[in-house]
Amino acid sequence: MALVARRPIDRWRLDRLLLGRVLQLNWLFIFLICLPVAVGCIMLYSAAGGSFDPWASRQLVRFGMGAVIMMIVALIDLRFWMRAAYPIYGVALVLLLAVDLMGFVAMGAQRWIDVGFIQLQPSELMKIALVLALARYFHVLGQEDIRRVRRLIVPVFMVLVPVALVLEQPDLGTAVLLSFGGLVMFFLAGVPLWMLGVAVGAVVGAMPLAWQFLHDYQKQRVLTFLDPGADPLGAGYHILQSQIALGSGGLTGKGFLQGSQSHLSFLPEKQTDFIFTMLAEEFGLVGSVALMLLYFFIIAMASLIALRSRHQFGRLLGLGIAATFSFYVFVNIAMVTGLVPVVGVPLPMISYGGSAMLTLMAGFGLVLNVHISRDLQLGRRPDSGRR
């Protein structure tokens, strides 16, 4: 009888705890996340010539799936995610390895696995998994050990192994994002600047050697970046058409559905990599700056949530995800404006794509979780914060 009597009480306590966590969600942050998704659907509607199919409708479905994932991630106890950090990283690593065995080739690269309801890109999952695993490692490590070189061997390999696997696909853009994400996590954890300087110097020094291992099309992208006019109808076509569209938008743009470069099919990949260019053509400099300000507010709020956390795990996790998101934004916009070579990085929350959307939403769920659990007492052991 005693056991029977406890069940409704335990369930009532669970429901009350869940309701309390829902009420603690940062709804302003959630609202800000929804805004670029709305912009993305508008631009995908325009990219299809004034139709929700095939891109905008699917993007809304994926956002709905991502929103569910975000809420689930946000409402589960942060200590669970801390304990699960290494297993999640391991799963992402196995999926990267599986790309060679069961992945399929699309757009000249083998990066995706068909899981039925979605074509999963494991490298996107690794971006969040790497931040999660490094946040746990450096939280458990403690500040007094951070200056010992031997303590950094494990996290260095945690970064290098997935980077090498992603380069093999090949996917230079994602490999660069993983590398920078790892470097930022080392910096945030308090690794001495001289160590980071040595690492950066080693990478720069290895570039001539790395050039020999690049694929021909990757070398061509770098050469095109240096001189896009050398082959205007071939390798330089993408970036030149992007720059023409950007310039033709002027201050206020040509108007919604009125972009000539995009709607006359001069602009390539207008629904994915070059969607920012289409936005700039239709809404001009004003629309472009407005979108960048929106991104700034999202990054700033995520960083503020992380900095308010009283435990190192939350600070590293929140700031790492904010940095990863900011890299997405910077690389895509810099790519389509000709500031960096074209590397195939989508514009977050706006470009058409499933894996990037779902993993980013999961990352934002972790940021929301950090906000809810900002006062949680976390010891160095993953389970020492239990009450």
Short mmCIF file of C-alpha atoms in Angstrom, two decimals:
data_model
loop_
_atom_site.label_atom_id
_atom_site.label_comp_id
_atom_site.label_asym_id
_atom_site.label_seq_id
_atom_site.Cartn_x
_atom_site.Cartn_y
_atom_site.Cartn_z
CA MET A 1 0.00 0.00 0.00
CA ALA A 2 2.85 2.34 0.84
CA LEU A 3 4.37 1.79 -2.59
CA VAL A 4 1.05 2.48 -4.29
CA ALA A 5 0.57 5.68 -2.32
CA ARG A 6 3.96 7.05 -3.31
CA ARG A 7 3.48 6.84 -7.05
CA PRO A 8 1.03 9.74 -7.51
CA ILE A 9 3.12 11.87 -5.13
CA ASP A 10 6.30 11.21 -7.12
CA ARG A 11 4.49 11.94 -10.36
CA TRP A 12 3.09 15.15 -8.93
CA ARG A 13 6.58 16.21 -7.87
CA LEU A 14 7.93 15.39 -11.32
CA ASP A 15 5.21 17.42 -13.03
CA ARG A 16 5.84 20.32 -10.67
CA LEU A 17 9.58 20.17 -11.35
CA LEU A 18 8.99 20.09 -15.11
CA LEU A 19 6.59 23.03 -14.91
CA GLY A 20 9.13 24.96 -12.88
CA ARG A 21 11.80 24.39 -15.53
CA VAL A 22 9.41 25.48 -18.30
CA LEU A 23 8.67 28.72 -16.42
CA GLN A 24 12.43 29.36 -16.07
CA LEU A 25 13.04 29.18 -19.82
CA ASN A 26 14.45 32.33 -21.40
CA TRP A 27 11.54 33.08 -23.71
CA LEU A 28 13.20 36.20 -25.14
CA PHE A 29 16.06 34.04 -26.36
CA ILE A 30 13.58 31.59 -27.90
CA PHE A 31 11.81 34.47 -29.63
CA LEU A 32 15.11 35.72 -31.07
CA ILE A 33 15.87 32.22 -32.39
CA CYS A 34 12.52 32.13 -34.21
CA LEU A 35 13.17 35.39 -36.07
CA PRO A 36 15.98 34.21 -38.41
CA VAL A 37 13.97 31.05 -39.11
CA ALA A 38 11.07 33.25 -40.24
CA VAL A 39 13.45 35.26 -42.42
CA GLY A 40 14.81 32.02 -43.85
CA CYS A 41 11.35 30.75 -44.78
CA ILE A 42 10.56 34.06 -46.48
CA MET A 43 13.76 33.85 -48.53
CA LEU A 44 13.18 30.18 -49.41
CA TYR A 45 9.68 31.13 -50.54
CA SER A 46 11.27 33.74 -52.78
CA ALA A 47 13.96 31.31 -54.00
CA ALA A 48 11.19 28.98 -55.23
CA GLY A 49 9.62 31.82 -57.23
CA GLY A 50 6.82 32.54 -54.79
CA SER A 51 6.06 29.02 -53.61
CA PHE A 52 6.35 27.25 -50.27
CA ASP A 53 7.41 24.10 -52.11
CA PRO A 54 9.91 22.58 -52.20
CA TRP A 55 12.07 24.42 -49.67
CA ALA A 56 10.11 26.67 -47.30
CA SER A 57 7.54 24.03 -46.32
CA ARG A 58 10.23 21.44 -45.55
CA GLN A 59 12.24 24.00 -43.63
CA LEU A 60 9.23 24.73 -41.40
CA VAL A 61 8.83 21.01 -40.71
CA ARG A 62 12.50 20.73 -39.80
CA PHE A 63 12.23 23.77 -37.56
CA GLY A 64 9.28 22.15 -35.81
CA MET A 65 11.36 19.02 -35.23
CA GLY A 66 14.25 21.18 -34.08
CA ALA A 67 12.04 23.13 -31.68
CA VAL A 68 10.92 19.87 -30.04
CA ILE A 69 14.54 18.76 -29.74
CA MET A 70 15.50 22.14 -28.29
CA MET A 71 12.81 21.97 -25.61
CA ILE A 72 13.68 18.39 -24.66
CA VAL A 73 17.38 19.25 -24.38
CA ALA A 74 16.57 22.36 -22.35
CA LEU A 75 14.30 20.60 -19.84
CA ILE A 76 16.52 17.60 -19.05
CA ASP A 77 18.80 18.11 -16.05
CA LEU A 78 22.13 19.65 -17.09
CA ARG A 79 23.98 17.03 -15.05
CA PHE A 80 22.66 14.39 -17.43
CA TRP A 81 24.23 16.18 -20.39
CA MET A 82 27.46 16.51 -18.49
CA ARG A 83 27.56 12.77 -17.82
CA ALA A 84 26.54 12.02 -21.41
CA ALA A 85 29.10 14.35 -23.00
CA TYR A 86 31.68 11.69 -23.83
CA PRO A 87 29.15 9.10 -25.07
CA ILE A 88 27.57 11.74 -27.35
CA TYR A 89 31.02 12.62 -28.69
CA GLY A 90 31.69 8.91 -29.23
CA VAL A 91 28.44 8.45 -31.17
CA ALA A 92 29.26 11.47 -33.37
CA LEU A 93 32.74 10.02 -34.00
CA VAL A 94 31.30 6.62 -34.95
CA LEU A 95 28.88 8.30 -37.34
CA LEU A 96 31.79 10.16 -38.96
CA LEU A 97 33.55 6.83 -39.43
CA ALA A 98 30.33 5.34 -40.82
CA VAL A 99 30.25 7.96 -43.57
CA ASP A 100 33.07 6.08 -45.33
CA LEU A 101 31.15 2.80 -45.10
CA MET A 102 27.52 3.73 -45.71
CA GLY A 103 27.54 7.39 -46.69
CA PHE A 104 26.38 8.56 -50.11
CA VAL A 105 27.95 11.08 -52.45
CA ALA A 106 26.19 14.37 -53.18
CA MET A 107 27.63 17.51 -54.79
CA GLY A 108 30.98 15.76 -55.20
CA ALA A 109 31.50 14.84 -51.54
CA GLN A 110 30.60 11.92 -49.30
CA ARG A 111 29.24 13.62 -46.17
CA TRP A 112 25.74 12.28 -45.55
CA ILE A 113 24.07 9.16 -44.16
CA ASP A 114 20.49 8.33 -45.15
CA VAL A 115 18.54 7.48 -41.99
CA GLY A 116 15.13 7.46 -43.65
CA PHE A 117 13.38 10.60 -42.46
CA ILE A 118 16.45 12.79 -42.95
CA GLN A 119 19.81 12.77 -44.67
CA LEU A 120 22.08 13.14 -41.65
CA GLN A 121 25.39 14.97 -41.88
CA PRO A 122 27.45 13.66 -38.91
CA SER A 123 29.94 16.52 -39.13
CA GLU A 124 27.15 18.92 -38.10
CA LEU A 125 26.44 16.81 -35.02
CA MET A 126 30.15 16.78 -34.19
CA LYS A 127 30.23 20.59 -33.94
CA ILE A 128 27.97 20.46 -30.87
CA ALA A 129 29.34 17.16 -29.54
CA LEU A 130 32.90 18.52 -29.57
CA VAL A 131 31.92 21.61 -27.58
CA LEU A 132 30.00 19.46 -25.09
CA ALA A 133 32.89 17.01 -24.60
CA LEU A 134 35.54 19.72 -24.26
CA ALA A 135 33.36 21.63 -21.78
CA ARG A 136 33.17 18.53 -19.59
CA TYR A 137 36.88 17.78 -19.91
CA PHE A 138 38.02 21.25 -18.93
CA HIS A 139 35.43 21.49 -16.15
CA VAL A 140 36.65 18.25 -14.60
CA LEU A 141 40.31 19.13 -15.24
CA GLY A 142 40.34 22.22 -13.06
CA GLN A 143 42.30 25.44 -13.41
CA GLU A 144 45.42 24.23 -11.63
CA ASP A 145 46.11 21.56 -14.28
CA ILE A 146 45.32 23.69 -17.31
CA ARG A 147 48.95 24.79 -17.75
CA ARG A 148 50.32 21.25 -17.86
CA VAL A 149 51.04 20.22 -21.43
CA ARG A 150 50.40 16.52 -20.80
CA ARG A 151 46.87 17.35 -19.65
CA LEU A 152 46.15 18.89 -23.04
CA ILE A 153 47.11 15.85 -25.12
CA VAL A 154 43.66 14.25 -24.81
CA PRO A 155 41.62 17.35 -25.81
CA VAL A 156 44.01 18.04 -28.70
CA PHE A 157 43.29 14.58 -30.10
CA MET A 158 39.58 15.11 -29.42
CA VAL A 159 39.78 17.98 -31.91
CA LEU A 160 42.24 16.54 -34.44
CA VAL A 161 40.54 13.17 -34.97
CA PRO A 162 37.16 14.53 -36.17
CA VAL A 163 38.94 17.26 -38.16
CA ALA A 164 40.92 14.60 -40.02
CA LEU A 165 37.79 12.53 -40.67
CA VAL A 166 35.91 15.56 -42.00
CA LEU A 167 38.81 16.52 -44.26
CA GLU A 168 38.69 13.01 -45.71
CA GLN A 169 35.07 13.47 -46.87
CA PRO A 170 36.20 16.14 -48.08
CA ASP A 171 34.66 19.13 -46.26
CA LEU A 172 37.21 21.87 -45.73
CA GLY A 173 34.67 24.39 -44.40
CA THR A 174 33.40 22.18 -41.59
CA ALA A 175 36.96 21.10 -40.74
CA VAL A 176 37.91 24.77 -40.34
CA LEU A 177 34.86 25.39 -38.13
CA LEU A 178 35.73 22.40 -35.92
CA SER A 179 39.33 23.60 -35.62
CA PHE A 180 38.35 27.13 -34.66
CA GLY A 181 35.69 25.83 -32.28
CA GLY A 182 38.29 23.69 -30.52
CA LEU A 183 40.75 26.59 -30.38
CA VAL A 184 38.14 28.84 -28.78
CA MET A 185 37.32 26.19 -26.17
CA PHE A 186 41.01 25.96 -25.25
CA PHE A 187 41.16 29.75 -24.94
CA LEU A 188 38.00 29.93 -22.82
CA ALA A 189 39.28 27.17 -20.56
CA GLY A 190 42.33 29.27 -19.72
CA VAL A 191 45.06 27.55 -21.72
CA PRO A 192 48.09 29.93 -21.73
CA LEU A 193 48.29 32.18 -24.76
CA TRP A 194 51.82 31.09 -25.57
CA MET A 195 50.58 27.52 -26.01
CA LEU A 196 47.81 28.68 -28.32
CA GLY A 197 50.34 30.81 -30.20
CA VAL A 198 52.58 27.80 -30.73
CA ALA A 199 49.61 25.77 -32.01
CA VAL A 200 48.53 28.51 -34.43
CA GLY A 201 52.13 28.95 -35.59
CA ALA A 202 52.41 25.22 -36.25
CA VAL A 203 49.24 25.28 -38.33
CA VAL A 204 50.44 28.29 -40.35
CA GLY A 205 53.83 26.67 -40.85
CA ALA A 206 52.20 23.47 -42.07
CA MET A 207 50.10 25.22 -44.72
CA PRO A 208 52.61 24.72 -47.57
CA LEU A 209 52.64 21.01 -46.76
CA ALA A 210 48.86 20.88 -46.37
CA TRP A 211 48.48 22.44 -49.83
CA GLN A 212 49.80 19.23 -51.37
CA PHE A 213 46.98 17.22 -49.78
CA LEU A 214 44.14 19.48 -50.91
CA HIS A 215 41.85 18.26 -53.67
CA ASP A 216 42.09 20.02 -57.01
CA TYR A 217 38.74 21.77 -56.58
CA GLN A 218 39.83 23.06 -53.13
CA LYS A 219 43.04 24.47 -54.60
CA GLN A 220 40.98 26.07 -57.36
CA ARG A 221 38.72 27.75 -54.78
CA VAL A 222 41.73 29.34 -53.08
CA LEU A 223 43.15 30.53 -56.39
CA THR A 224 39.73 31.85 -57.42
CA PHE A 225 39.49 33.75 -54.14
CA LEU A 226 42.80 35.46 -54.94
CA ASP A 227 41.73 36.32 -58.50
CA PRO A 228 38.02 35.63 -59.23
CA GLY A 229 38.23 37.41 -62.57
CA ALA A 230 40.75 34.93 -63.98
CA ASP A 231 37.97 32.49 -64.94
CA PRO A 232 34.67 34.44 -64.84
CA LEU A 233 32.64 31.74 -66.57
CA GLY A 234 34.19 28.82 -64.71
CA ALA A 235 35.72 28.71 -61.24
CA GLY A 236 35.07 32.40 -60.55
CA TYR A 237 31.43 32.35 -61.68
CA HIS A 238 29.88 31.77 -58.24
CA ILE A 239 31.62 34.58 -56.41
CA LEU A 240 31.35 37.07 -59.29
CA GLN A 241 27.59 36.52 -59.61
CA SER A 242 27.29 36.84 -55.84
CA GLN A 243 29.10 40.17 -55.86
CA ILE A 244 26.95 41.43 -58.75
CA ALA A 245 23.80 40.53 -56.82
CA LEU A 246 25.11 42.16 -53.64
CA GLY A 247 25.91 45.38 -55.49
CA SER A 248 22.66 45.47 -57.44
CA GLY A 249 20.63 45.47 -54.20
CA GLY A 250 21.78 48.95 -53.30
CA LEU A 251 20.55 50.55 -50.09
CA THR A 252 17.00 49.21 -49.88
CA GLY A 253 17.01 46.39 -52.45
CA LYS A 254 14.97 45.60 -55.53
CA GLY A 255 12.00 44.35 -53.54
CA PHE A 256 10.64 41.00 -52.44
CA LEU A 257 10.57 38.46 -55.31
CA GLN A 258 12.22 41.04 -57.60
CA GLY A 259 15.85 39.91 -57.47
CA SER A 260 17.01 39.52 -61.07
CA GLN A 261 20.24 37.61 -60.39
CA SER A 262 18.49 35.00 -58.27
CA HIS A 263 15.21 34.64 -60.14
CA LEU A 264 16.90 34.50 -63.55
CA SER A 265 19.11 31.69 -62.17
CA PHE A 266 22.39 33.57 -62.46
CA LEU A 267 22.97 33.14 -58.71
CA PRO A 268 23.99 29.54 -57.86
CA GLU A 269 22.88 27.66 -54.74
CA LYS A 270 20.50 30.48 -53.85
CA GLN A 271 18.59 28.32 -51.35
CA THR A 272 21.69 27.20 -49.42
CA ASP A 273 25.16 28.74 -49.46
CA PHE A 274 24.28 31.98 -51.27
CA ILE A 275 20.95 32.78 -49.65
CA PHE A 276 22.44 35.86 -47.93
CA THR A 277 23.24 37.25 -51.38
CA MET A 278 19.62 36.84 -52.46
CA LEU A 279 18.46 38.61 -49.30
CA ALA A 280 20.88 41.47 -49.98
CA GLU A 281 19.63 41.80 -53.56
CA GLU A 282 15.98 41.94 -52.56
CA PHE A 283 16.26 43.95 -49.32
CA GLY A 284 19.52 45.80 -49.86
CA LEU A 285 22.03 46.99 -47.31
CA VAL A 286 19.25 47.77 -44.84
CA GLY A 287 17.99 44.18 -44.82
CA SER A 288 21.51 42.76 -44.66
CA VAL A 289 22.49 44.90 -41.67
CA ALA A 290 19.18 44.11 -39.94
CA LEU A 291 19.87 40.38 -40.25
CA MET A 292 23.43 40.78 -38.96
CA LEU A 293 22.13 42.75 -35.98
CA LEU A 294 19.68 39.95 -35.25
CA TYR A 295 22.52 37.47 -35.29
CA PHE A 296 24.50 39.77 -33.00
CA PHE A 297 21.68 39.84 -30.45
CA ILE A 298 21.40 36.04 -30.47
CA ILE A 299 25.16 35.62 -29.97
CA ALA A 300 25.25 38.32 -27.29
CA MET A 301 22.35 36.83 -25.34
CA ALA A 302 23.80 33.31 -25.53
CA SER A 303 27.13 34.67 -24.27
CA LEU A 304 25.43 36.58 -21.47
CA ILE A 305 23.54 33.45 -20.38
CA ALA A 306 26.84 31.54 -20.30
CA LEU A 307 28.67 34.22 -18.31
CA ARG A 308 25.92 34.27 -15.67
CA SER A 309 26.44 30.57 -14.98
CA ARG A 310 28.11 29.86 -11.63
CA HIS A 311 29.84 26.71 -12.85
CA GLN A 312 32.62 26.28 -15.37
CA PHE A 313 30.78 23.62 -17.37
CA GLY A 314 27.89 25.97 -18.11
CA ARG A 315 30.17 28.87 -18.99
CA LEU A 316 32.28 26.81 -21.37
CA LEU A 317 29.27 25.09 -22.93
CA GLY A 318 27.28 28.29 -23.53
CA LEU A 319 30.22 30.31 -24.83
CA GLY A 320 31.38 27.43 -27.02
CA ILE A 321 27.99 27.12 -28.69
CA ALA A 322 27.78 30.90 -29.13
CA ALA A 323 31.24 30.85 -30.75
CA THR A 324 30.27 27.97 -33.06
CA PHE A 325 27.14 29.84 -34.13
CA SER A 326 29.13 33.03 -34.75
CA PHE A 327 31.62 31.11 -36.92
CA TYR A 328 28.73 29.85 -39.05
CA VAL A 329 27.54 33.42 -39.59
CA PHE A 330 30.95 34.96 -40.22
CA VAL A 331 32.23 32.32 -42.65
CA ASN A 332 29.06 32.28 -44.75
CA ILE A 333 28.75 36.07 -45.05
CA ALA A 334 32.50 36.47 -45.62
CA MET A 335 32.36 33.73 -48.25
CA VAL A 336 29.56 35.24 -50.35
CA THR A 337 31.11 38.72 -50.15
CA GLY A 338 34.51 37.47 -51.31
CA LEU A 339 36.40 37.97 -48.05
CA VAL A 340 37.26 34.25 -47.72
CA PRO A 341 37.30 31.38 -50.23
CA VAL A 342 34.04 29.57 -50.99
CA VAL A 343 33.92 26.60 -48.58
CA GLY A 344 30.25 25.58 -48.57
CA VAL A 345 29.12 26.71 -45.12
CA PRO A 346 25.35 27.38 -44.75
CA LEU A 347 23.90 30.52 -43.22
CA PRO A 348 22.49 29.32 -39.87
CA MET A 349 18.72 29.10 -39.47
CA ILE A 350 18.19 30.56 -42.96
CA SER A 351 19.88 28.28 -45.51
CA TYR A 352 17.91 25.20 -46.52
CA GLY A 353 19.17 22.12 -44.71
CA GLY A 354 18.14 19.58 -42.10
CA SER A 355 21.25 18.50 -40.18
CA ALA A 356 22.46 22.04 -39.57
CA MET A 357 19.01 23.15 -38.37
CA LEU A 358 18.52 20.23 -35.97
CA THR A 359 22.02 20.39 -34.45
CA LEU A 360 21.85 24.15 -33.97
CA MET A 361 18.48 23.84 -32.25
CA ALA A 362 19.96 21.16 -29.96
CA GLY A 363 22.82 23.56 -29.22
CA PHE A 364 20.39 26.35 -28.37
CA GLY A 365 18.59 23.88 -26.11
CA LEU A 366 21.85 23.43 -24.19
CA VAL A 367 22.17 27.21 -23.86
CA LEU A 368 18.63 27.38 -22.47
CA ASN A 369 19.55 24.56 -20.09
CA VAL A 370 22.56 26.54 -18.88
CA HIS A 371 20.20 29.44 -18.16
CA ILE A 372 17.86 27.23 -16.12
CA SER A 373 20.76 25.56 -14.28
CA ARG A 374 22.90 28.67 -13.81
CA ASP A 375 22.87 28.34 -9.99
CA LEU A 376 23.45 24.59 -9.96
CA GLN A 377 26.40 23.44 -7.86
CA LEU A 378 28.61 21.26 -10.06
CA GLY A 379 31.71 19.65 -8.65
CA ARG A 380 34.55 18.27 -10.71
CA ARG A 381 32.99 14.84 -10.88
CA PRO A 382 30.01 14.68 -13.27
CA ASP A 383 27.74 13.30 -10.55
CA SER A 384 29.01 15.41 -7.64
CA GLY A 385 26.33 18.04 -8.19
CA ARG A 386 23.48 15.69 -7.27
CA ARG A 387 21.29 16.72 -4.41
#
